[in-house]
Coordinates of C-alpha atoms and ligand atoms in Angstrom, one line a residue:
X53 CA -29.2 5.2 -56.4
X54 CA -32.9 4.7 -54.5
X55 CA -34.9 8.1 -53.1
X56 CA -37.6 7.7 -50.4
X57 CA -36.1 4.1 -50.0
X58 CA -36.3 3.4 -46.6
X59 CA -40.3 2.7 -46.8
X60 CA -43.1 1.3 -48.5
X61 CA -42.6 1.1 -52.9
X62 CA -38.9 2.5 -53.4
X63 CA -38.2 -0.3 -50.2
X64 CA -39.5 -2.7 -52.1
X65 CA -37.7 -1.4 -55.4
X66 CA -34.8 -1.5 -53.7
X67 CA -34.9 -5.1 -52.4
X68 CA -35.9 -6.3 -55.5
X69 CA -33.1 -5.0 -57.7
X70 CA -30.5 -5.7 -54.8
X71 CA -32.1 -8.8 -55.2
X72 CA -30.6 -8.9 -58.8
X73 CA -27.4 -8.3 -58.2
X74 CA -27.7 -4.4 -57.8
X75 CA -25.3 -2.4 -55.5
X76 CA -28.0 0.0 -53.6
X77 CA -27.8 3.4 -52.5
X78 CA -30.7 4.9 -50.7
X79 CA -31.7 7.8 -49.7
X80 CA -33.8 9.2 -46.9
X81 CA -34.7 11.7 -43.9
X82 CA -34.8 9.7 -41.0
X83 CA -31.5 8.4 -39.6
X84 CA -33.1 6.1 -37.6
X85 CA -35.8 3.8 -41.0
X86 CA -32.4 4.2 -42.7
X87 CA -30.0 2.0 -40.4
X88 CA -32.8 -0.8 -40.5
X89 CA -33.4 -0.6 -43.5
X90 CA -29.8 -0.6 -44.7
X91 CA -29.9 -3.4 -42.2
X92 CA -32.2 -5.6 -44.0
X93 CA -31.0 -5.4 -47.3
X94 CA -28.3 -6.4 -46.3
X95 CA -24.5 -5.9 -47.6
X96 CA -24.8 -4.2 -51.7
X97 CA -26.9 -1.7 -49.6
X98 CA -25.3 2.1 -48.8
X99 CA -27.9 4.4 -46.8
X100 CA -27.4 8.1 -47.1
X101 CA -29.1 10.4 -44.9
X102 CA -30.4 13.4 -46.7
X103 CA -33.6 15.0 -47.4
X104 CA -34.5 16.0 -51.3
X105 CA -36.1 19.1 -50.4
X106 CA -31.8 19.9 -49.5
X107 CA -29.9 20.0 -53.1
X108 CA -26.7 19.8 -51.1
X109 CA -26.7 17.7 -49.1
X110 CA -28.7 15.6 -52.0
X111 CA -25.8 15.9 -54.3
X112 CA -22.7 15.3 -51.1
X113 CA -25.4 11.6 -50.8
X114 CA -25.4 11.3 -54.4
X115 CA -21.7 12.6 -55.2
X116 CA -20.6 9.7 -52.5
X117 CA -22.6 6.7 -53.9
X118 CA -20.1 7.1 -57.3
X119 CA -21.0 6.9 -60.7
X120 CA -25.6 6.2 -60.7
X121 CA -26.4 4.3 -63.5
X122 CA -30.4 3.7 -62.0
X123 CA -31.9 6.4 -60.6
X124 CA -35.4 6.1 -59.3
X125 CA -37.0 9.2 -57.2
X126 CA -39.6 7.9 -55.2
X127 CA -39.7 10.6 -51.7
X128 CA -43.2 11.7 -51.3
X129 CA -45.2 13.3 -48.8
X130 CA -48.6 13.2 -48.1
X131 CA -51.2 13.7 -45.8
X132 CA -55.4 14.2 -47.1
X133 CA -56.6 18.2 -46.2
X134 CA -59.0 20.1 -48.1
X135 CA -58.0 22.8 -49.1
X136 CA -59.2 25.3 -46.8
X137 CA -57.5 22.6 -44.2
X138 CA -53.8 23.3 -45.8
X139 CA -51.7 25.9 -44.8
X140 CA -49.1 28.0 -47.2
X141 CA -47.1 25.6 -45.4
X142 CA -48.4 22.3 -45.7
X143 CA -48.6 23.1 -49.2
X144 CA -45.3 23.6 -50.1
X145 CA -44.0 21.5 -48.0
X146 CA -45.1 18.5 -50.7
X147 CA -44.1 20.1 -53.8
X148 CA -41.1 20.7 -52.2
X149 CA -40.4 17.1 -51.7
X150 CA -42.3 15.7 -54.7
X151 CA -41.1 17.9 -57.4
X152 CA -38.3 20.5 -56.2
X153 CA -36.4 16.6 -54.7
X154 CA -36.8 15.2 -58.1
X155 CA -35.6 18.2 -60.0
X156 CA -32.6 18.1 -57.1
X157 CA -32.2 14.7 -57.5
X158 CA -31.7 13.6 -61.2
X159 CA -30.0 17.6 -61.6
X160 CA -27.7 17.1 -59.5
X161 CA -27.1 13.1 -60.5
X162 CA -26.6 13.6 -64.1
X163 CA -23.0 14.3 -63.7
X164 CA -23.1 11.2 -62.3
X165 CA -24.8 9.1 -64.5
X166 CA -22.7 5.9 -66.6
X167 CA -24.2 7.6 -70.1
X168 CA -25.8 5.8 -72.4
X169 CA -27.0 3.4 -70.9
X170 CA -28.3 4.9 -67.7
X171 CA -32.4 4.8 -66.8
X172 CA -33.9 7.5 -63.8
X173 CA -37.5 6.4 -63.3
X174 CA -40.0 9.2 -61.2
X175 CA -42.2 7.5 -58.6
X176 CA -44.9 9.3 -59.5
X177 CA -49.1 8.6 -58.8
X178 CA -52.1 8.8 -60.7
X179 CA -53.0 12.1 -58.6
X180 CA -51.1 13.4 -61.6
X181 CA -53.1 12.8 -64.4
X182 CA -56.2 12.6 -62.8
X183 CA -58.5 15.5 -58.9
X184 CA -58.7 14.2 -56.5
X185 CA -60.4 15.6 -53.8
X186 CA -58.6 16.8 -50.3
X187 CA -55.1 15.3 -52.2
X188 CA -54.7 19.6 -53.9
X189 CA -51.0 19.5 -52.7
X190 CA -49.3 16.2 -54.1
X191 CA -52.2 16.4 -57.4
X192 CA -50.1 19.5 -57.9
X193 CA -46.7 18.5 -57.5
X194 CA -47.2 14.8 -59.5
X195 CA -48.7 17.0 -62.3
X196 CA -45.3 18.6 -62.1
X197 CA -42.5 15.2 -61.7
X198 CA -45.3 14.4 -64.8
X199 CA -44.1 17.1 -67.0
X200 CA -40.6 17.0 -65.8
X201 CA -40.3 13.9 -66.6
X202 CA -41.1 14.2 -70.7
X203 CA -38.7 17.5 -71.0
X204 CA -35.9 15.5 -68.9
X205 CA -36.5 12.5 -71.7
X206 CA -36.1 15.2 -74.2
X207 CA -33.3 16.9 -72.2
X208 CA -30.7 14.2 -72.1
X209 CA -31.9 10.9 -74.9
X210 CA -29.3 12.1 -77.0
X211 CA -27.4 11.3 -73.6
X212 CA -28.3 7.8 -74.1
X213 CA -30.2 8.5 -70.8
X214 CA -33.7 7.1 -70.2
X215 CA -36.6 9.3 -67.8
X216 CA -39.3 7.9 -67.2
X217 CA -41.7 7.2 -64.5
X218 CA -44.3 4.8 -63.4
X219 CA -47.9 6.3 -61.6
X220 CA -49.0 4.2 -59.4
X221 CA -53.1 4.0 -57.8
X222 CA -53.7 1.9 -54.5
X223 CA -51.0 0.3 -53.0
X224 CA -51.2 -2.0 -50.0
X225 CA -48.6 -1.7 -47.4
X226 CA -47.4 1.8 -47.4
X227 CA -47.2 5.3 -45.3
X228 CA -49.8 6.7 -48.3
X229 CA -52.4 4.7 -48.4
X230 CA -52.1 4.0 -44.4
X231 CA -53.0 8.1 -44.6
X232 CA -55.7 8.1 -46.7
X233 CA -57.8 5.0 -46.9
X234 CA -57.6 4.9 -42.9
X235 CA -60.5 2.8 -42.4
X236 CA -61.6 -1.0 -43.6
X237 CA -64.7 1.6 -45.2
X238 CA -62.4 3.9 -46.6
X239 CA -60.8 1.3 -48.4
X240 CA -63.3 -1.0 -50.6
X241 CA -64.2 2.1 -51.3
X242 CA -61.0 2.3 -53.0
X243 CA -61.0 -0.9 -54.2
X244 CA -64.4 -0.5 -56.0
X245 CA -62.6 2.5 -58.3
X246 CA -59.9 -0.2 -58.7
X247 CA -61.5 -1.8 -61.7
X248 CA -59.2 -5.2 -60.9
X249 CA -61.1 -4.5 -57.6
X250 CA -57.9 -5.5 -55.0
X251 CA -55.2 -2.5 -54.0
X252 CA -51.2 -3.5 -55.6
X253 CA -48.7 -4.9 -53.8
X254 CA -45.2 -2.9 -53.5
X255 CA -43.7 -6.3 -55.4
X256 CA -45.8 -5.0 -58.5
X257 CA -44.7 -2.2 -58.7
X258 CA -41.2 -2.6 -58.1
X259 CA -42.0 -5.8 -60.9
X260 CA -43.1 -2.1 -63.3
X261 CA -39.3 -0.8 -61.8
X262 CA -36.9 -2.6 -62.5
X263 CA -39.0 -3.7 -67.0
X264 CA -38.6 0.8 -67.0
X265 CA -35.0 0.5 -66.5
X266 CA -33.9 -3.1 -67.8
X267 CA -33.1 -4.1 -71.9
X268 CA -36.1 -5.0 -72.5
X269 CA -37.8 -1.2 -73.0
X270 CA -34.1 0.1 -74.3
X271 CA -36.4 2.3 -76.5
X272 CA -38.4 3.8 -73.7
X273 CA -38.6 7.7 -72.8
X274 CA -40.7 9.7 -72.1
X275 CA -43.8 8.0 -70.5
X276 CA -45.2 7.6 -67.2
X277 CA -46.9 4.4 -67.0
X278 CA -50.1 3.2 -65.1
X279 CA -48.7 0.3 -62.6
X280 CA -53.1 0.4 -60.9
X281 CA -55.3 -1.6 -61.8
X282 CA -57.0 0.3 -64.2
X283 CA -57.8 2.9 -61.3
X284 CA -57.6 6.4 -63.4
X285 CA -60.1 5.2 -65.8
X286 CA -62.6 5.0 -63.5
X287 CA -62.8 9.2 -61.8
X288 CA -61.5 11.1 -58.7
X289 CA -63.2 8.9 -56.5
X290 CA -60.9 7.9 -53.9
X291 CA -61.2 9.0 -50.8
X292 CA -65.3 8.4 -51.2
X293 CA -65.7 11.7 -52.7
Ligands
COA107 N1 -53.5 18.7 -42.5 C1 -53.1 19.8 -42.7 N2 -51.5 19.6 -43.0 C2 -50.7 19.2 -42.3 C3 -50.7 17.5 -42.1 C4 -52.2 17.1 -42.3 N3 -53.0 16.8 -42.0 N4 -49.6 17.6 -42.2 C5 -48.4 18.4 -41.7 N5 -48.8 19.7 -42.2 C6 -48.6 20.9 -42.4 C7 -48.2 21.5 -41.1 O1 -49.4 21.8 -40.6 C8 -47.0 22.3 -41.6 O2 -47.6 23.6 -41.9 P1 -47.7 25.6 -40.3 O3 -46.4 24.9 -40.8 O4 -48.3 25.5 -41.4 O5 -48.5 24.8 -39.7 C9 -47.3 22.3 -42.9 O6 -47.0 20.9 -44.0 C10 -45.7 21.2 -43.2 O7 -45.8 20.5 -41.9 P2 -44.3 20.0 -40.7 O8 -44.5 18.4 -40.1 O9 -43.0 20.4 -40.6 O10 -43.8 18.9 -42.4 P3 -42.3 18.7 -42.4 O11 -41.5 19.0 -43.6 O12 -41.9 16.7 -41.3 O13 -42.8 17.2 -42.7 C11 -45.1 16.1 -44.6 C12 -43.8 16.6 -44.5 C13 -46.1 17.7 -43.8 C14 -45.7 15.9 -45.9 C15 -45.3 14.8 -44.1 O14 -46.3 14.3 -44.1 C16 -44.4 13.6 -44.0 O15 -43.6 13.8 -42.9 N6 -44.5 12.9 -44.5 C17 -43.8 12.1 -45.1 C18 -44.3 9.8 -45.4 C19 -44.8 11.0 -46.8 O16 -46.0 11.1 -46.7 N7 -45.2 9.8 -47.0 C20 -46.3 9.1 -48.0 C21 -45.9 9.6 -49.2 S1 -47.1 8.7 -50.1

């Protein structure tokens, strides 16, 4: 069950999991985009139009999907703005989607997780450990997601539920990078800050998600796994700052 699954990284995760035979539920706000994604994923996919900021809507969607082996919390929001160009409501919108949305999804899914053996993966970003100018809302939200991940791993470990995060750097073909790298010049500056000198492909993030929820990772919990070409190593230079 994947929130934010109608586009970007989480659609890529849904595709890969469906290819591996999973019955896939995707939750997203925009019903039209959701329908398109469900069509593209094929017969194993079911769509749920609900906003992760709405606890009851998310809980109802999860309950109608049924028992869950793998939960991916990926719904996220972003826009570049300096703190002085961001209203309190703009800051709150991102905190609510990313952090409260992850809490809502995990909290509401807990009773549906197949235990032992269930796995939760949240899509963070290297913003959780690294400050970026123009990204105060996302940095604060993702740092919260990383810490929520650790607390959930502590609390739910005894039930055999593993809880991990993936922290991508810049990823090609995502709404986030369309917003953060709108020109070739900005894109080139971002690439220069990545030790591997390129953006990730969505499939590379999806492969990491597949690993984390597979038996190959069954002793791994509470980690924030950077899948970022080393970009967290090179300082807060995204956006050419
Ligand atoms: N610069 C400054 N403020 C902005 C902004 C921008 N580029 N875009 C939105 N905001 C502000 C709005 O002005 C509003 O604040 P206000 O009420 O004080 O005017 C606040 O953010 C909420 O905007 P709204 O459009 O009502 O919220 P929403 O819930 O529909 O959208 C966002 C949420 C703002 C995160 C929007 O960017 C979004 O829907 N993103 C989803 C897709 C996405 O970002 N994907 C990338 C994930 S990495």
